[in-house]
Coordinates of C-alpha atoms in Angstrom, one line a residue:
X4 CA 76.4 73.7 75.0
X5 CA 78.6 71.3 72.5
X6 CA 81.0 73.2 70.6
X7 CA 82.5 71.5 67.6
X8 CA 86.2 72.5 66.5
X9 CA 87.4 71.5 62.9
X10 CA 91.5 70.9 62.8
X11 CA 93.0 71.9 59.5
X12 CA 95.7 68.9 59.6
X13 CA 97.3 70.7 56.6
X14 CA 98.4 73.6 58.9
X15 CA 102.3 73.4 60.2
X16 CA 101.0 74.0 63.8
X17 CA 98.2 71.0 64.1
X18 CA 99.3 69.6 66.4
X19 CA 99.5 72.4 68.7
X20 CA 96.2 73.4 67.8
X21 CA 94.8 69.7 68.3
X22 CA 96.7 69.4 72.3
X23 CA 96.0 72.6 72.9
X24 CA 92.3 71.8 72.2
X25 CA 92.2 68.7 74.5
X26 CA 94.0 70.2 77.3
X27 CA 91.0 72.3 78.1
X28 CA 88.9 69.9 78.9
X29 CA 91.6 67.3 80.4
X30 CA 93.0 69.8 82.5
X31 CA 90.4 70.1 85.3
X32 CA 89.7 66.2 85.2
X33 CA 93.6 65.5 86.1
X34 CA 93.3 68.1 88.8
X35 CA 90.4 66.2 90.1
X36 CA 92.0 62.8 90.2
X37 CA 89.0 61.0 87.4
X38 CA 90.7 58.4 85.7
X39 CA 91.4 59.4 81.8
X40 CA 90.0 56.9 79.8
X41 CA 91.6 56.9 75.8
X42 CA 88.7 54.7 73.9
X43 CA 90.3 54.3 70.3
X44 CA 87.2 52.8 68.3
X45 CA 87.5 50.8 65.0
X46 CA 88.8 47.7 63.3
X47 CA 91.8 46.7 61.3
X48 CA 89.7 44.6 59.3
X49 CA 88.9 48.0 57.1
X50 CA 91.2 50.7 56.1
X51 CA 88.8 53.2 56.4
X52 CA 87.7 52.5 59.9
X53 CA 91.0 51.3 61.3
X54 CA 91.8 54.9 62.6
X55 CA 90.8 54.2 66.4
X56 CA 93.1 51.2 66.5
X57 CA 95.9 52.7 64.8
X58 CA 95.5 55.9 67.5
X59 CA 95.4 53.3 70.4
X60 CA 98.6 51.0 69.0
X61 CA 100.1 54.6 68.9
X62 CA 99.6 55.9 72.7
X63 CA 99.5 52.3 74.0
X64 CA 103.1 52.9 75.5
X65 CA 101.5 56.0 78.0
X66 CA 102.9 55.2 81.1
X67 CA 100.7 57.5 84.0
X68 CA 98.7 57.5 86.8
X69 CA 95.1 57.7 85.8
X70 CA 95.5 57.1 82.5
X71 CA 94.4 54.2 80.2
X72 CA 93.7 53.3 76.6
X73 CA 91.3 50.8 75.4
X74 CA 91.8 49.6 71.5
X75 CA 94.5 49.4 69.6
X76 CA 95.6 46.7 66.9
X77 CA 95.8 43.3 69.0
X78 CA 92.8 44.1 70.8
X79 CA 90.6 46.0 68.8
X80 CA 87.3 47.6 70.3
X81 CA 85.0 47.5 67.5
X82 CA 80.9 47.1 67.1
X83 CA 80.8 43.7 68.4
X84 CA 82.8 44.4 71.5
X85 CA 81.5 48.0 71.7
X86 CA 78.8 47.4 74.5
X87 CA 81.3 44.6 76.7
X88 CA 83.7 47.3 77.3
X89 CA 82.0 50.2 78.0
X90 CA 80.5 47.9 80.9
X91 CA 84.2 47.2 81.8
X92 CA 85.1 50.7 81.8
X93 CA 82.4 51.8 84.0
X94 CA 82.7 48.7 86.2
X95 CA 86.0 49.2 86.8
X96 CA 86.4 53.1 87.1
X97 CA 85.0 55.6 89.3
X98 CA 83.5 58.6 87.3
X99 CA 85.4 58.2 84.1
X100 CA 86.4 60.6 81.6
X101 CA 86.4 59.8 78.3
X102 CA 87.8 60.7 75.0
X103 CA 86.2 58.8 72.4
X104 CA 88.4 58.7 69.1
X105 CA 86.6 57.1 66.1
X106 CA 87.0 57.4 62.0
X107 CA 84.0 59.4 60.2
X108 CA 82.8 59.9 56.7
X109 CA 82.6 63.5 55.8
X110 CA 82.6 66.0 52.1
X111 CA 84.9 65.9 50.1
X112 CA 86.8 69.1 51.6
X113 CA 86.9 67.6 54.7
X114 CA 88.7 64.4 53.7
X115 CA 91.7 64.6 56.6
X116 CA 90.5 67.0 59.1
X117 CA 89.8 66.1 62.6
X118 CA 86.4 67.3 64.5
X119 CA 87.4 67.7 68.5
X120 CA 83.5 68.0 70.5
X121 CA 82.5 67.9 74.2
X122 CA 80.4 65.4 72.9
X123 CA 79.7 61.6 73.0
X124 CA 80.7 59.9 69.8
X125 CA 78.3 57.6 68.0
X126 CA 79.9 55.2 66.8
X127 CA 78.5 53.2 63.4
X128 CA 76.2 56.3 62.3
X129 CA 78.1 56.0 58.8
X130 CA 77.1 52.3 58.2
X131 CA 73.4 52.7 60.2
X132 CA 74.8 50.6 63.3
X133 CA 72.8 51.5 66.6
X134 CA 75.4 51.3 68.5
X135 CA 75.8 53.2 72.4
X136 CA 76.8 56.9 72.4
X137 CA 80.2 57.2 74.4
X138 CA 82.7 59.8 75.5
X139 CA 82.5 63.3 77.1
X140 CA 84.5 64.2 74.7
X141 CA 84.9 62.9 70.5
X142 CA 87.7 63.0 68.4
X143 CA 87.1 62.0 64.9
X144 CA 89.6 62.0 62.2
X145 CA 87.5 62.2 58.2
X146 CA 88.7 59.3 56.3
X147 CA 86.5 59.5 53.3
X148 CA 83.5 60.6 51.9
X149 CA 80.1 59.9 52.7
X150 CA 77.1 59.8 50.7
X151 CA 76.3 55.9 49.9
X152 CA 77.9 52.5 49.8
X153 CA 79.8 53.5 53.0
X154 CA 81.1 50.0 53.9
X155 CA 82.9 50.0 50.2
X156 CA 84.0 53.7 50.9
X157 CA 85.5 52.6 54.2
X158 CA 86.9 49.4 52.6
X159 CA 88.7 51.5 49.5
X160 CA 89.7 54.9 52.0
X161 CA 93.7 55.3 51.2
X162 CA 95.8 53.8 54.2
X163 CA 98.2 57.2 54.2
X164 CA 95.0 59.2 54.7
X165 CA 94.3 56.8 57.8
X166 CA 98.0 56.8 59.1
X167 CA 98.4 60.5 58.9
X168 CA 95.1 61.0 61.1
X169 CA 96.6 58.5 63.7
X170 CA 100.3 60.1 63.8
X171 CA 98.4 63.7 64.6
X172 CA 95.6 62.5 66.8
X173 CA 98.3 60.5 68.7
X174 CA 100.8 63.0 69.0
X175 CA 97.9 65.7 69.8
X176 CA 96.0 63.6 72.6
X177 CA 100.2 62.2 74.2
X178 CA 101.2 66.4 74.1
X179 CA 98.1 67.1 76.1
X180 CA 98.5 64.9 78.7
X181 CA 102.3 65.6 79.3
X182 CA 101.3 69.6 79.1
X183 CA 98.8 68.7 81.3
X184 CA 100.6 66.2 84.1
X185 CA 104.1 66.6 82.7
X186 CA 106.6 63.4 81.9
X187 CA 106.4 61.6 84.9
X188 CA 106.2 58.3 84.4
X189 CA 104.8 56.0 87.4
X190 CA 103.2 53.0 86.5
X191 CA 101.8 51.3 83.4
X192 CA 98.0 51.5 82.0
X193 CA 98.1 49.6 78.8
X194 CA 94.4 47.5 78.2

Protein backbone atom coordinates (compact mmCIF):
# COMPACT_ATOMS: atom_id res chain seq x y z
CA UNK A 1 0.00 0.00 0.00
CA UNK A 2 1.67 3.67 -0.91
CA UNK A 3 0.97 6.10 1.67
CA UNK A 4 1.44 9.70 0.65
CA UNK A 5 2.55 12.25 3.58
CA UNK A 6 2.15 16.11 2.87
CA UNK A 7 4.98 18.34 4.96
CA UNK A 8 3.61 21.76 5.94
CA UNK A 9 7.15 23.48 5.46
CA UNK A 10 5.48 26.52 7.20
CA UNK A 11 5.46 24.60 10.51
CA UNK A 12 8.54 25.44 13.04
CA UNK A 13 9.11 21.56 13.46
CA UNK A 14 9.51 20.55 9.50
CA UNK A 15 12.22 19.35 9.63
CA UNK A 16 11.63 17.01 12.35
CA UNK A 17 8.59 15.99 10.76
CA UNK A 18 10.27 15.52 7.22
CA UNK A 19 13.62 13.13 9.01
CA UNK A 20 11.46 11.66 11.09
CA UNK A 21 9.41 10.57 8.10
CA UNK A 22 12.40 9.11 6.12
CA UNK A 23 13.91 7.33 8.96
CA UNK A 24 11.14 4.84 8.84
CA UNK A 25 11.79 3.56 5.81
CA UNK A 26 15.79 4.07 5.91
CA UNK A 27 16.09 2.56 9.13
CA UNK A 28 15.63 -1.17 8.30
CA UNK A 29 17.75 -0.75 4.91
CA UNK A 30 20.91 0.54 6.99
CA UNK A 31 20.41 -2.41 9.30
CA UNK A 32 20.49 -4.53 6.31
CA UNK A 33 23.65 -3.22 4.79
CA UNK A 34 21.68 -2.04 0.97
CA UNK A 35 23.48 0.75 -0.19
CA UNK A 36 21.37 4.24 0.18
CA UNK A 37 21.18 5.62 -2.98
CA UNK A 38 20.17 9.89 -2.80
CA UNK A 39 18.97 10.47 -6.67
CA UNK A 40 18.45 14.35 -6.70
CA UNK A 41 16.58 14.83 -10.23
CA UNK A 42 16.39 18.15 -12.16
CA UNK A 43 18.35 20.74 -14.00
CA UNK A 44 19.88 24.14 -13.25
CA UNK A 45 18.96 25.17 -16.55
CA UNK A 46 15.29 26.06 -14.99
CA UNK A 47 14.45 27.54 -11.76
CA UNK A 48 11.48 25.64 -11.34
CA UNK A 49 13.00 22.25 -11.77
CA UNK A 50 16.43 22.98 -10.37
CA UNK A 51 15.22 21.58 -6.90
CA UNK A 52 16.90 17.96 -7.29
CA UNK A 53 20.26 19.55 -8.08
CA UNK A 54 20.19 22.10 -5.50
CA UNK A 55 19.19 19.04 -2.84
CA UNK A 56 22.21 16.96 -4.24
CA UNK A 57 24.86 20.21 -4.15
CA UNK A 58 23.47 20.38 -0.59
CA UNK A 59 24.17 16.67 0.86
CA UNK A 60 27.01 16.19 -1.67
CA UNK A 61 29.51 16.57 1.46
CA UNK A 62 27.76 13.08 3.23
CA UNK A 63 30.63 11.23 4.13
CA UNK A 64 29.26 7.28 5.05
CA UNK A 65 29.41 3.95 4.43
CA UNK A 66 26.66 2.91 2.04
CA UNK A 67 25.64 6.06 1.19
CA UNK A 68 25.72 8.03 -2.18
CA UNK A 69 24.19 10.87 -3.95
CA UNK A 70 23.79 11.16 -7.61
CA UNK A 71 22.93 14.96 -8.99
CA UNK A 72 23.75 17.92 -7.85
CA UNK A 73 24.83 21.26 -9.72
CA UNK A 74 28.16 20.24 -11.68
CA UNK A 75 26.69 17.02 -12.67
CA UNK A 76 23.20 17.32 -13.02
CA UNK A 77 20.91 14.17 -13.59
CA UNK A 78 18.27 15.36 -15.72
CA UNK A 79 15.89 13.79 -18.64
CA UNK A 80 18.66 13.30 -21.01
CA UNK A 81 20.85 11.47 -18.52
CA UNK A 82 17.89 9.95 -16.67
CA UNK A 83 17.99 6.37 -18.24
CA UNK A 84 22.35 6.24 -18.25
CA UNK A 85 22.36 6.48 -14.67
CA UNK A 86 19.85 4.52 -13.41
CA UNK A 87 21.82 1.67 -15.52
CA UNK A 88 24.89 2.84 -13.47
CA UNK A 89 23.20 2.70 -10.31
CA UNK A 90 21.98 -0.70 -10.69
CA UNK A 91 25.18 -1.82 -12.37
CA UNK A 92 27.11 -0.88 -9.81
CA UNK A 93 25.02 -1.62 -6.59
CA UNK A 94 23.62 -4.62 -5.13
CA UNK A 95 19.84 -4.27 -4.27
CA UNK A 96 19.75 -0.49 -4.00
CA UNK A 97 17.54 1.67 -2.10
CA UNK A 98 16.45 4.66 -3.38
CA UNK A 99 15.11 7.99 -2.55
CA UNK A 100 14.10 9.74 -5.51
CA UNK A 101 13.91 13.70 -4.86
CA UNK A 102 12.42 15.64 -7.83
CA UNK A 103 10.52 19.23 -8.15
CA UNK A 104 6.53 18.93 -8.89
CA UNK A 105 3.79 21.24 -10.06
CA UNK A 106 0.93 21.25 -7.70
CA UNK A 107 -2.44 23.89 -6.61
CA UNK A 108 -1.95 26.76 -5.53
CA UNK A 109 -2.15 25.85 -1.68
CA UNK A 110 0.36 23.50 -2.14
CA UNK A 111 2.96 25.90 -3.54
CA UNK A 112 6.09 24.90 -0.96
CA UNK A 113 5.05 21.76 0.63
CA UNK A 114 6.86 18.54 0.27
CA UNK A 115 5.04 15.02 -0.66
CA UNK A 116 7.23 12.07 1.12
CA UNK A 117 5.68 8.39 -0.71
CA UNK A 118 6.97 4.78 -0.69
CA UNK A 119 6.71 5.29 -4.10
CA UNK A 120 8.74 5.57 -7.38
CA UNK A 121 8.91 9.05 -8.67
CA UNK A 122 8.03 9.83 -12.25
CA UNK A 123 9.95 12.04 -13.36
CA UNK A 124 8.70 14.64 -16.43
CA UNK A 125 4.85 13.88 -15.72
CA UNK A 126 4.51 17.78 -15.52
CA UNK A 127 5.97 18.55 -18.99
CA UNK A 128 4.45 14.95 -20.61
CA UNK A 129 8.14 13.33 -20.67
CA UNK A 130 8.01 9.42 -20.57
CA UNK A 131 10.56 9.13 -18.72
CA UNK A 132 11.48 5.67 -16.30
CA UNK A 133 9.72 5.51 -12.79
CA UNK A 134 12.50 5.38 -10.09
CA UNK A 135 12.88 5.18 -6.33
CA UNK A 136 11.32 3.11 -3.47
CA UNK A 137 10.77 6.02 -1.99
CA UNK A 138 9.81 9.93 -3.61
CA UNK A 139 10.42 13.13 -2.19
CA UNK A 140 9.04 15.97 -4.03
CA UNK A 141 9.12 19.54 -3.06
CA UNK A 142 5.87 21.83 -5.00
CA UNK A 143 7.55 24.58 -6.88
CA UNK A 144 4.61 26.04 -8.72
CA UNK A 145 1.44 25.56 -10.07
CA UNK A 146 0.26 23.35 -12.58
CA UNK A 147 -2.42 23.50 -14.93
CA UNK A 148 -0.83 24.49 -18.50
CA UNK A 149 2.24 26.07 -20.06
CA UNK A 150 4.35 24.04 -17.45
CA UNK A 151 7.73 24.54 -19.10
CA UNK A 152 7.01 28.62 -18.72
CA UNK A 153 5.66 27.93 -15.07
CA UNK A 154 8.84 26.02 -14.33
CA UNK A 155 11.00 28.61 -16.20
CA UNK A 156 9.22 31.84 -14.06
CA UNK A 157 8.89 29.57 -10.39
CA UNK A 158 10.62 32.12 -7.76
CA UNK A 159 14.23 30.90 -6.92
CA UNK A 160 13.54 31.44 -2.87
CA UNK A 161 10.57 29.10 -3.30
CA UNK A 162 13.23 26.52 -4.89
CA UNK A 163 15.99 27.30 -2.24
CA UNK A 164 13.80 26.98 0.65
CA UNK A 165 12.57 23.39 -0.60
CA UNK A 166 16.33 22.34 -0.91
CA UNK A 167 17.55 23.77 2.65
CA UNK A 168 14.51 21.55 4.30
CA UNK A 169 14.68 18.43 2.06
CA UNK A 170 18.55 18.57 2.65
CA UNK A 171 18.53 19.13 6.15
CA UNK A 172 15.47 16.55 6.55
CA UNK A 173 17.05 13.54 4.37
CA UNK A 174 21.18 14.53 6.30
CA UNK A 175 19.13 14.34 10.04
CA UNK A 176 17.75 11.02 9.00
CA UNK A 177 20.65 9.39 8.11
CA UNK A 178 22.75 10.55 11.23
CA UNK A 179 19.46 9.56 13.52
CA UNK A 180 19.71 6.58 11.69
CA UNK A 181 23.68 5.52 11.55
CA UNK A 182 24.89 8.41 13.77
CA UNK A 183 27.97 10.93 12.78
CA UNK A 184 30.48 8.64 11.97
CA UNK A 185 32.23 9.57 9.23
CA UNK A 186 34.25 6.71 7.25
CA UNK A 187 34.82 7.23 3.79
CA UNK A 188 33.62 9.48 1.03
CA UNK A 189 30.51 8.77 -1.52
CA UNK A 190 30.26 11.84 -3.51
CA UNK A 191 29.08 10.99 -7.54
Amino acid sequence: MHKKEIINTNSNNCINVLRDSISKYIKPVIKSGRPLIILCIGTDRSTGDSLGPLVGEKLKFLDRDNIFVYGNLKTPVHSKNLQENINLIYSTYNNPFIIAIDACLGSLQSIGSISLQNKPLRPGAAMNKDLPSIGDISITGIVNISGGLEFMVLQNTRLYVVMRLADIISKGVYHSIIKTIGGKNTSSNVI
